[in-house]
Tab-separated table of C-alpha atoms in Angstrom:
chain	number	residue	atom	x	y	z
A	225	MET	CA	-37.798	-41.113	113.684
A	226	VAL	CA	-40.768	-43.357	113.130
A	227	THR	CA	-42.463	-43.942	109.741
A	228	LYS	CA	-46.213	-43.703	109.293
A	229	THR	CA	-46.709	-47.512	109.006
A	230	GLU	CA	-44.694	-48.105	112.178
A	231	GLU	CA	-46.739	-45.503	113.978
A	232	LYS	CA	-50.001	-47.047	112.818
A	233	GLN	CA	-48.931	-50.468	113.939
A	234	LEU	CA	-47.904	-49.088	117.340
A	235	ASN	CA	-51.134	-47.303	117.840
A	236	ARG	CA	-53.113	-50.301	116.754
A	237	LEU	CA	-51.240	-52.489	119.320
A	238	GLU	CA	-51.688	-49.749	122.010
A	239	SER	CA	-55.459	-49.567	121.616
A	240	GLN	CA	-55.530	-53.377	121.614
A	241	VAL	CA	-53.715	-53.614	124.871
A	242	ASP	CA	-55.698	-50.748	126.364
A	243	ASN	CA	-58.910	-52.525	125.657
A	244	GLY	CA	-57.781	-55.706	127.313
A	245	GLY	CA	-56.956	-57.558	124.086
A	246	GLY	CA	-53.603	-58.757	125.285
A	247	GLY	CA	-50.304	-58.197	123.496
A	248	ALA	CA	-48.699	-56.112	126.210
A	249	TRP	CA	-45.231	-57.643	125.822
A	250	GLU	CA	-45.362	-57.132	121.918
A	251	TYR	CA	-46.321	-53.504	122.564
A	252	LEU	CA	-43.534	-52.928	124.981
A	253	CYS	CA	-40.920	-54.513	122.665
A	254	LEU	CA	-42.163	-52.348	119.753
A	255	VAL	CA	-41.900	-49.235	121.870
A	256	ARG	CA	-38.320	-50.193	122.858
A	257	LYS	CA	-37.409	-50.952	119.237
A	258	LEU	CA	-38.890	-47.697	117.805
A	259	LYS	CA	-37.518	-45.641	120.768
A	260	VAL	CA	-40.683	-43.667	121.153
A	261	ARG	CA	-41.709	-41.862	124.296
A	262	ARG	CA	-44.980	-43.305	125.601
A	263	SER	CA	-44.147	-43.388	129.325
A	264	VAL	CA	-47.644	-43.453	130.747
A	265	LYS	CA	-48.618	-46.547	128.719
A	266	VAL	CA	-45.278	-48.234	129.163
A	267	LEU	CA	-45.500	-47.689	132.987
A	268	LYS	CA	-49.056	-49.015	133.185
A	269	HIS	CA	-48.645	-52.128	131.030
A	270	GLY	CA	-45.057	-52.872	132.218
A	271	LEU	CA	-46.155	-52.801	135.857
A	272	TRP	CA	-49.094	-54.976	134.978
A	273	ILE	CA	-46.596	-57.697	133.744
A	274	LEU	CA	-44.021	-57.160	136.435
A	275	ASN	CA	-46.506	-57.228	139.379
A	276	ASP	CA	-47.701	-60.667	138.333
A	277	SER	CA	-45.057	-63.267	139.194
A	278	LYS	CA	-46.372	-65.825	136.665
A	279	LYS	CA	-46.180	-63.350	133.787
A	280	ARG	CA	-42.816	-62.146	135.031
A	281	SER	CA	-41.201	-65.569	135.073
A	282	SER	CA	-42.566	-66.352	131.628
A	283	LEU	CA	-40.399	-63.587	130.309
A	284	GLY	CA	-37.200	-65.372	131.256
A	285	PRO	CA	-34.042	-63.233	130.910
A	286	GLU	CA	-36.062	-60.421	129.279
A	287	GLU	CA	-37.433	-59.679	132.666
A	288	TRP	CA	-34.461	-57.404	133.452
A	289	THR	CA	-34.828	-55.444	130.223
A	290	LEU	CA	-38.420	-54.837	131.161
A	291	TYR	CA	-37.411	-53.660	134.603
A	292	GLU	CA	-35.017	-51.205	132.983
A	293	GLN	CA	-37.771	-49.969	130.485
A	294	VAL	CA	-40.292	-49.563	133.360
A	295	ALA	CA	-37.713	-47.715	135.488
A	296	VAL	CA	-37.115	-45.102	132.736
A	297	ALA	CA	-40.820	-44.751	132.030
A	298	ALA	CA	-41.536	-44.337	135.741
A	299	MET	CA	-38.887	-41.576	135.940
A	300	ASP	CA	-40.479	-39.792	132.992
A	301	CYS	CA	-43.939	-39.889	134.760
A	302	GLN	CA	-42.313	-38.824	137.998
A	303	SER	CA	-43.278	-42.011	139.787
A	304	LEU	CA	-39.932	-42.088	141.536
A	305	ASP	CA	-40.860	-44.750	144.068
A	306	VAL	CA	-41.623	-47.211	141.316
A	307	ALA	CA	-38.416	-46.277	139.587
A	308	LYS	CA	-36.434	-46.712	142.785
A	309	ASP	CA	-37.960	-50.166	143.309
A	310	CYS	CA	-37.109	-51.274	139.782
A	311	VAL	CA	-33.559	-50.022	140.136
A	312	ASN	CA	-33.147	-51.721	143.423
A	313	VAL	CA	-34.236	-55.144	141.925
A	314	LEU	CA	-31.745	-54.611	139.067
A	315	GLN	CA	-29.017	-53.549	141.545
A	316	LYS	CA	-29.478	-56.891	143.492
A	317	LYS	CA	-29.306	-58.859	140.372
A	318	PHE	CA	-26.364	-57.084	138.689
A	319	PRO	CA	-24.325	-55.516	141.536
A	320	GLU	CA	-21.365	-54.024	139.687
A	321	SER	CA	-23.124	-53.130	136.402
A	322	LYS	CA	-22.441	-49.905	134.630
A	323	ARG	CA	-25.900	-50.072	133.015
A	324	VAL	CA	-27.500	-50.003	136.514
A	325	GLY	CA	-25.101	-47.257	137.486
A	326	ARG	CA	-26.637	-45.287	134.589
A	327	LEU	CA	-30.109	-45.817	135.849
A	328	GLU	CA	-29.109	-44.678	139.289
A	329	ALA	CA	-27.691	-41.426	137.845
A	330	MET	CA	-30.865	-40.993	135.878
A	331	LEU	CA	-32.842	-41.388	139.052
A	332	LEU	CA	-30.804	-38.564	140.625
A	333	GLU	CA	-31.529	-36.468	137.548
A	334	ALA	CA	-35.290	-37.210	137.712
A	335	LYS	CA	-35.347	-36.155	141.339
A	336	GLY	CA	-33.834	-32.861	140.368
A	337	SER	CA	-30.514	-33.362	142.240
A	338	TRP	CA	-28.631	-31.730	139.447
A	339	GLY	CA	-25.157	-31.560	141.090
A	340	GLU	CA	-25.134	-35.192	142.170
A	341	ALA	CA	-26.430	-36.329	138.799
A	342	GLU	CA	-23.807	-34.363	137.120
A	343	LYS	CA	-21.102	-35.954	139.223
A	344	ALA	CA	-22.493	-39.412	138.605
A	345	TYR	CA	-22.626	-38.887	134.870
A	346	SER	CA	-19.078	-37.407	134.829
A	347	SER	CA	-17.601	-40.440	136.671
A	348	LEU	CA	-19.460	-42.778	134.315
A	349	LEU	CA	-17.981	-40.952	131.415
A	350	GLU	CA	-14.419	-41.161	132.954
A	351	ASP	CA	-14.741	-44.933	132.941
A	352	ASN	CA	-16.222	-45.096	129.534
A	353	PRO	CA	-15.904	-41.945	127.438
A	354	PHE	CA	-17.699	-43.571	124.507
A	355	ASP	CA	-21.016	-44.151	126.293
A	356	GLN	CA	-23.420	-42.295	124.024
A	357	VAL	CA	-26.355	-42.592	126.303
A	358	VAL	CA	-24.639	-40.861	129.196
A	359	HIS	CA	-23.304	-38.140	127.037
A	360	LYS	CA	-26.839	-37.363	125.849
A	361	ARG	CA	-28.209	-37.564	129.414
A	362	ARG	CA	-25.681	-34.936	130.407
A	363	VAL	CA	-27.052	-32.727	127.623
A	364	ALA	CA	-30.587	-33.339	128.823
A	365	LEU	CA	-29.590	-32.553	132.419
A	366	VAL	CA	-28.162	-29.207	131.365
A	367	LYS	CA	-31.106	-28.352	129.118
A	368	ALA	CA	-33.511	-29.222	131.973
A	369	GLN	CA	-31.785	-26.614	134.094
A	370	GLY	CA	-32.583	-24.013	131.504
A	371	ASN	CA	-28.866	-23.649	130.424
A	372	LEU	CA	-29.412	-23.807	126.649
A	373	SER	CA	-25.994	-22.517	125.743
A	374	GLY	CA	-24.413	-25.184	127.962
A	375	ALA	CA	-26.518	-27.743	126.210
A	376	ILE	CA	-25.349	-26.428	122.809
A	377	ASP	CA	-21.742	-26.693	123.889
A	378	PHE	CA	-22.080	-30.289	125.227
A	379	LEU	CA	-23.973	-31.342	122.058
A	380	ASN	CA	-21.358	-29.784	119.831
A	381	LYS	CA	-18.555	-31.666	121.600
A	382	TYR	CA	-20.566	-34.759	121.430
A	383	LEU	CA	-21.169	-34.421	117.703
A	384	GLU	CA	-17.415	-33.873	117.084
A	385	THR	CA	-16.966	-37.504	118.156
A	386	PHE	CA	-20.281	-39.013	117.117
A	387	MET	CA	-20.991	-37.271	113.819
A	388	ALA	CA	-23.462	-39.854	112.627
A	389	ASP	CA	-25.870	-39.457	115.372
A	390	HIS	CA	-28.879	-38.040	113.498
A	391	ASP	CA	-31.128	-37.559	116.636
A	392	ALA	CA	-28.380	-35.428	118.142
A	393	TRP	CA	-28.104	-33.198	115.033
A	394	ARG	CA	-31.959	-32.793	115.093
A	395	GLU	CA	-31.959	-31.903	118.812
A	396	LEU	CA	-29.169	-29.340	118.226
A	397	ALA	CA	-31.123	-27.786	115.333
A	398	GLU	CA	-34.277	-27.608	117.476
A	399	ILE	CA	-32.362	-25.857	120.307
A	400	TYR	CA	-30.906	-23.348	117.790
A	401	ILE	CA	-34.462	-22.671	116.352
A	402	SER	CA	-35.828	-22.045	119.765
A	403	LEU	CA	-33.025	-19.505	120.402
A	404	GLN	CA	-33.571	-18.005	116.853
A	405	MET	CA	-30.058	-18.960	115.821
A	406	TYR	CA	-31.286	-19.854	112.320
A	407	LYS	CA	-27.935	-19.916	110.476
A	408	GLN	CA	-26.570	-22.506	112.937
A	409	ALA	CA	-29.854	-24.537	112.622
A	410	ALA	CA	-29.393	-24.427	108.889
A	411	PHE	CA	-25.927	-25.949	109.275
A	412	CYS	CA	-27.328	-28.737	111.302
A	413	TYR	CA	-29.939	-29.555	108.666
A	414	GLU	CA	-27.197	-29.395	105.995
A	415	GLU	CA	-25.312	-32.104	107.828
A	416	LEU	CA	-28.443	-34.192	108.002
A	417	MET	CA	-29.176	-33.811	104.357
A	418	LEU	CA	-25.570	-34.814	103.457
A	419	SER	CA	-25.864	-37.996	105.377
A	420	GLN	CA	-29.404	-38.904	104.605
A	421	PRO	CA	-30.329	-37.199	101.324
A	422	THR	CA	-33.504	-39.136	100.832
A	423	VAL	CA	-35.298	-38.094	103.959
A	424	PRO	CA	-37.763	-35.320	102.997
A	425	LEU	CA	-38.115	-34.070	106.485
A	426	TYR	CA	-34.655	-32.443	106.588
A	427	HIS	CA	-35.126	-30.728	103.202
A	428	LEU	CA	-38.420	-29.339	104.379
A	429	ALA	CA	-36.994	-28.113	107.755
A	430	TYR	CA	-34.014	-26.575	105.897
A	431	ALA	CA	-36.407	-24.719	103.596
A	432	ASP	CA	-38.412	-23.422	106.594
A	433	VAL	CA	-35.262	-22.156	108.324
A	434	LEU	CA	-34.069	-20.442	105.071
A	435	TYR	CA	-37.477	-18.779	104.626
A	436	THR	CA	-37.307	-17.571	108.261
A	437	LEU	CA	-33.840	-16.149	107.641
A	438	GLY	CA	-35.322	-14.217	104.682
A	439	GLY	CA	-33.616	-12.297	101.967
A	440	ILE	CA	-33.964	-12.965	98.227
A	441	GLU	CA	-31.094	-15.483	98.040
A	442	ASN	CA	-32.432	-17.548	100.831
A	443	LEU	CA	-36.012	-17.421	99.550
A	444	LEU	CA	-34.770	-18.702	96.112
A	445	THR	CA	-32.929	-21.562	97.681
A	446	ALA	CA	-35.808	-22.328	99.976
A	447	LYS	CA	-38.089	-22.647	96.965
A	448	LYS	CA	-35.679	-25.190	95.548
A	449	TYR	CA	-35.681	-27.272	98.708
A	450	TYR	CA	-39.401	-27.148	98.962
A	451	SER	CA	-39.482	-28.515	95.454
A	452	ILE	CA	-37.052	-31.345	96.383
A	453	THR	CA	-39.317	-32.197	99.303
A	454	ILE	CA	-42.306	-32.364	96.957
A	455	ASP	CA	-40.328	-34.574	94.667
A	456	LEU	CA	-39.320	-36.847	97.442
A	457	THR	CA	-42.833	-37.226	98.845
A	458	GLY	CA	-44.632	-37.543	95.500
A	459	GLY	CA	-46.413	-34.265	95.833
A	460	LYS	CA	-48.139	-35.288	99.090
A	461	ASN	CA	-46.446	-32.849	101.496
A	462	THR	CA	-48.809	-30.028	102.294
A	463	ARG	CA	-46.255	-27.914	104.063
A	464	ALA	CA	-43.912	-27.969	101.090
A	465	LEU	CA	-46.785	-26.937	98.766
A	466	PHE	CA	-47.629	-24.100	101.057
A	467	GLY	CA	-44.002	-23.196	101.247
A	468	ILE	CA	-43.730	-22.834	97.476
A	469	CYS	CA	-46.707	-20.395	97.453
A	470	LEU	CA	-45.268	-18.469	100.357
A	471	CYS	CA	-41.812	-18.219	98.759
A	472	THR	CA	-43.158	-17.116	95.391
A	473	SER	CA	-45.274	-14.380	96.892
A	474	ALA	CA	-42.422	-13.179	99.153
A	475	ILE	CA	-39.931	-13.165	96.228
A	476	ALA	CA	-42.399	-11.205	94.173
A	477	GLN	CA	-42.801	-8.696	96.935
A	478	LEU	CA	-39.097	-8.276	97.478
A	479	SER	CA	-38.199	-7.958	93.749
A	480	LYS	CA	-40.877	-5.359	93.002
A	481	GLY	CA	-39.229	-2.667	90.923
A	482	ARG	CA	-36.307	-4.926	90.020
A	483	ASN	CA	-36.707	-6.773	86.793
A	484	LYS	CA	-35.853	-10.250	88.162
A	485	GLU	CA	-37.821	-12.581	85.972
A	486	ASP	CA	-37.877	-16.050	87.327
A	487	LYS	CA	-39.152	-17.942	84.331
A	488	ASP	CA	-40.458	-21.042	85.890
A	489	SER	CA	-41.908	-19.257	88.868
A	490	PRO	CA	-45.518	-18.706	87.849
A	491	ASP	CA	-45.836	-22.242	86.583
A	492	LEU	CA	-44.461	-23.645	89.766
A	493	GLN	CA	-46.722	-21.626	91.922
A	494	SER	CA	-49.854	-22.477	89.895
A	495	LEU	CA	-48.924	-26.077	90.049
A	496	ALA	CA	-48.523	-25.957	93.841
A	497	SER	CA	-51.731	-24.089	94.372
A	498	ALA	CA	-53.611	-26.509	92.064
A	499	ALA	CA	-52.234	-29.475	94.012
A	500	LEU	CA	-53.217	-27.807	97.279
A	501	GLU	CA	-56.719	-27.144	96.091
A	502	LYS	CA	-57.046	-30.721	94.977
A	503	GLU	CA	-55.997	-31.996	98.328
A	504	TYR	CA	-58.331	-29.781	100.181
A	505	LYS	CA	-61.123	-30.839	98.018
A	506	GLN	CA	-60.440	-34.404	98.929
A	507	ARG	CA	-59.671	-34.195	102.578
A	508	ALA	CA	-61.308	-30.956	103.948
A	509	SER	CA	-63.722	-29.500	101.405
A	510	ASP	CA	-65.326	-27.291	103.988
A	511	LYS	CA	-61.983	-25.455	104.367
A	512	LEU	CA	-61.510	-24.899	100.675
A	513	SER	CA	-62.908	-21.342	100.853
A	514	ALA	CA	-60.339	-20.498	103.519
A	515	LEU	CA	-57.597	-21.731	101.155
A	516	THR	CA	-58.859	-19.687	98.229
A	517	LEU	CA	-58.925	-16.632	100.411
A	518	ALA	CA	-55.453	-17.288	101.629
A	519	PHE	CA	-54.331	-17.572	97.965
A	520	LYS	CA	-55.862	-14.206	97.312
A	521	THR	CA	-53.960	-12.567	100.212
A	522	LEU	CA	-50.711	-14.100	98.951
A	523	LYS	CA	-51.689	-12.983	95.413
A	524	VAL	CA	-51.318	-16.495	94.023
A	525	SER	CA	-52.453	-17.226	90.536
A	526	SER	CA	-54.233	-20.480	90.315
B	132	MET	CA	-50.219	3.060	123.754
B	133	GLY	CA	-53.730	2.811	125.122
B	134	SER	CA	-56.183	5.578	125.626
B	135	GLY	CA	-55.234	5.919	129.306
B	136	GLY	CA	-58.219	3.869	130.619
B	137	GLU	CA	-57.977	0.467	132.164
B	138	LEU	CA	-58.398	-2.275	129.751
B	139	ARG	CA	-60.348	-5.290	130.676
B	140	TYR	CA	-60.057	-8.703	129.097
B	141	GLU	CA	-62.792	-11.255	129.171
B	142	ILE	CA	-61.961	-14.769	128.152
B	143	SER	CA	-64.544	-17.353	127.282
B	144	GLN	CA	-64.342	-20.816	128.797
B	145	ASN	CA	-64.121	-22.473	125.334
B	146	ALA	CA	-61.199	-20.330	124.311
B	147	TYR	CA	-59.305	-20.960	127.595
B	148	ILE	CA	-59.977	-24.716	127.774
B	149	LYS	CA	-58.861	-25.426	124.189
B	150	LEU	CA	-55.434	-23.998	124.817
B	151	VAL	CA	-54.959	-25.585	128.194
B	152	LEU	CA	-55.923	-28.981	126.727
B	153	HIS	CA	-53.500	-28.417	123.895
B	154	SER	CA	-50.682	-27.836	126.336
B	155	LEU	CA	-51.644	-30.909	128.405
B	156	LYS	CA	-51.634	-33.071	125.270
B	157	HIS	CA	-48.055	-32.051	124.468
B	158	LYS	CA	-46.456	-31.945	127.960
B	159	THR	CA	-43.024	-32.297	126.654
B	160	SER	CA	-42.917	-29.414	124.182
B	161	ALA	CA	-43.598	-25.712	124.024
B	162	VAL	CA	-47.054	-24.900	122.508
B	163	ASN	CA	-48.623	-21.749	121.370
B	164	GLY	CA	-51.942	-20.555	120.023
B	165	VAL	CA	-53.887	-17.386	119.131
B	166	PHE	CA	-56.903	-15.825	120.603
B	167	LEU	CA	-59.772	-14.581	118.507
B	168	GLY	CA	-62.276	-11.932	119.648
B	169	SER	CA	-63.362	-8.364	119.332
B	170	SER	CA	-63.052	-5.271	121.405
B	171	CYS	CA	-65.695	-2.649	122.332
B	172	ASP	CA	-64.983	0.311	124.532
B	173	ASP	CA	-62.561	-0.811	127.295
B	174	VAL	CA	-63.292	-4.444	127.162
B	175	VAL	CA	-61.524	-6.952	124.874
B	176	GLN	CA	-63.564	-10.141	124.636
B	177	ILE	CA	-61.751	-13.310	123.764
B	178	ILE	CA	-64.349	-15.537	122.335
B	179	ASP	CA	-62.401	-18.367	120.677
B	180	SER	CA	-58.880	-19.669	120.287
B	181	VAL	CA	-56.928	-21.730	117.879
B	182	PRO	CA	-53.980	-23.886	119.077
B	183	LEU	CA	-51.100	-23.531	116.633
B	184	PHE	CA	-47.966	-25.669	117.080
B	185	HIS	CA	-46.192	-27.982	119.407
B	186	ASN	CA	-42.671	-28.010	118.101
B	187	HIS	CA	-40.494	-25.609	115.969
B	188	LEU	CA	-42.362	-22.626	117.263
B	189	GLY	CA	-39.704	-20.433	115.803
B	190	LEU	CA	-40.240	-21.254	112.151
B	191	LEU	CA	-41.974	-18.708	109.913
B	192	PRO	CA	-43.673	-20.404	107.057
B	193	PRO	CA	-46.186	-22.459	109.128
B	194	LEU	CA	-46.940	-19.397	111.207
B	195	GLU	CA	-47.629	-17.169	108.242
B	196	ILE	CA	-49.946	-19.584	106.582
B	197	SER	CA	-51.809	-20.315	109.718
B	198	LEU	CA	-52.243	-16.676	110.664
B	199	ILE	CA	-53.417	-15.841	107.103
B	200	MET	CA	-55.997	-18.611	107.119
B	201	ILE	CA	-57.145	-17.962	110.702
B	202	GLU	CA	-57.693	-14.306	109.957
B	203	GLU	CA	-59.627	-14.976	106.821
B	204	HIS	CA	-61.830	-17.594	108.469
B	205	TYR	CA	-62.662	-15.534	111.543
B	206	ALA	CA	-63.135	-12.217	109.664
B	207	ALA	CA	-66.256	-13.845	108.173
B	208	LEU	CA	-67.533	-14.186	111.767
B	209	GLY	CA	-66.625	-10.649	112.616
B	210	LEU	CA	-63.669	-11.734	114.948
B	211	GLY	CA	-60.040	-10.760	114.735
B	212	ILE	CA	-56.841	-11.913	116.308
B	213	VAL	CA	-56.684	-10.263	119.771
B	214	GLY	CA	-54.068	-12.149	121.639
B	215	TYR	CA	-51.403	-14.912	121.718
B	216	PHE	CA	-50.883	-17.822	124.075
B	217	HIS	CA	-47.641	-19.472	124.875
B	218	ALA	CA	-46.575	-22.275	127.115
B	219	ASN	CA	-42.838	-22.968	127.660
B	220	GLU	CA	-41.228	-26.325	127.345
B	221	ARG	CA	-39.814	-26.482	130.882
B	222	SER	CA	-42.249	-26.491	133.816
B	223	ASP	CA	-40.375	-23.896	135.834
B	224	ASP	CA	-39.711	-21.479	132.934
B	225	VAL	CA	-41.870	-18.418	133.446
B	226	GLU	CA	-40.041	-16.149	131.089
B	227	LEU	CA	-41.558	-14.947	127.853
B	228	GLY	CA	-38.897	-16.066	125.407
B	229	ASN	CA	-37.740	-14.183	122.296
B	230	VAL	CA	-39.979	-16.146	119.899
B	231	ALA	CA	-43.034	-15.465	121.962
B	232	LYS	CA	-42.075	-11.729	122.231
B	233	ASN	CA	-41.561	-11.512	118.436
B	234	ILE	CA	-44.900	-13.073	117.650
B	235	GLY	CA	-46.617	-10.979	120.241
B	236	ASP	CA	-45.096	-7.792	118.827
B	237	HIS	CA	-46.244	-8.706	115.417
B	238	ILE	CA	-49.809	-9.252	116.637
B	239	TYR	CA	-49.606	-6.002	118.603
B	240	ARG	CA	-48.872	-4.097	115.392
B	241	TYR	CA	-52.176	-5.209	114.008
B	242	PHE	CA	-54.135	-4.926	117.230
B	243	PRO	CA	-52.696	-2.594	119.698
B	244	GLN	CA	-54.748	-3.997	122.644
B	245	ALA	CA	-53.528	-7.483	122.187
B	246	ALA	CA	-52.601	-9.571	125.206
B	247	ILE	CA	-50.100	-12.344	125.623
B	248	LEU	CA	-50.970	-15.186	127.985
B	249	LEU	CA	-48.197	-17.330	129.375
B	250	LEU	CA	-49.011	-20.578	130.934
B	251	ASP	CA	-47.914	-20.976	134.615
B	252	ASN	CA	-47.279	-24.582	134.972
B	253	LYS	CA	-47.141	-24.476	138.734
B	254	LYS	CA	-50.663	-23.278	138.960
B	255	LEU	CA	-51.655	-25.855	136.296
B	256	GLU	CA	-50.119	-28.595	138.510
B	257	ALA	CA	-51.572	-27.342	141.769
B	258	LEU	CA	-55.193	-27.106	140.834
B	259	PRO	CA	-56.716	-29.958	138.878
B	260	LYS	CA	-59.233	-27.441	137.462
B	261	GLY	CA	-56.268	-25.695	136.007
B	262	GLU	CA	-55.401	-22.090	136.376
B	263	ARG	CA	-53.529	-19.807	134.038
B	264	SER	CA	-51.478	-16.941	135.138
B	265	ALA	CA	-50.953	-14.105	132.772
B	266	PRO	CA	-48.250	-11.636	132.723
B	267	CYS	CA	-50.420	-9.769	130.317
B	268	TYR	CA	-48.409	-7.602	127.969
B	269	ALA	CA	-50.420	-5.120	125.909
């Protein structure tokens, strides 16, 4: 996960390099550090460095890391010839390397040779059962074939060993959401909130999942988690503010006829709607009328 | 269901292009969007579209808020939600998943002549000018 400042810095570097302002190597290092997926740019600028022998030799031993990075980017862009060339260069330099073996297996996966790639990954895992990257590539392989339940099985087994891998928990939650298995997705977000309680994204996603599950209990809990998100983000998270309005209106609808008085509910809702109106006035004043109409539909008092 | 006659759907270039561009911008995720338009006699005219999300398509709160605001905004222009667009995450997946079906059913309840368009990635790849296929479900 990348913060806003990191993303701004990355985008600034990217446009600088795109416009010929230099800094390609810094850009590639930053992409590698932040683990973002910008394969088209990485391929373009990486090849620009690698194809020039002077620039290449000025990198020193980092040259091989760049070959690896460009190989993966090429596979993502389906430029399999470029990928094969990079892997061949690495093979010549590091003949018995497991890391290169991994790249070769990824090449099989990129080609779509599912059976051979699966064999390659399994044998790599036999030699080193703690290779996280290969485990995750195996999950990706199964997911790419459309076998989402297989992907879920593999991911669950992986998470039994590597419980602290947040990206894996997030991926599992996303797969569950796409299959509409909301209870299981909620469990994943609960794990994430336990290990990283100050990241507002997980609270927000958990609240969204609870709201989607529905039912008064879940709606009340969802409202609490939207409130936590607002607290953690200093009131700047629009989705959470909207979430509060939606929850309050849904709870009101469900508890019609029952005398469930939630005492702080009208205050919370009016605070949220006031905050939303302020934000819209600042950032998108032409859409303010749409917001007011939406509040009317939700029967929000502001 | 319908009145027995053949329903025709006309889609404007603007509406179509917006959604195809949205799916091209987010090649690695599933995307969806809604169609706005009106119907008269046997022709449903799709005049505009609004791209919705490119991840977590199965979550309800963002969907509810966006549909409410879209309806309000376009009601002032005399248009309503007449269809739904969906593009799957994987390029060879041409099945309409459960999420898309549920959203489509929901829209159908409000507008019985609604259509669902599913992006056919193979056709999008083959022709640079882009082409969409539609198992159109009414």
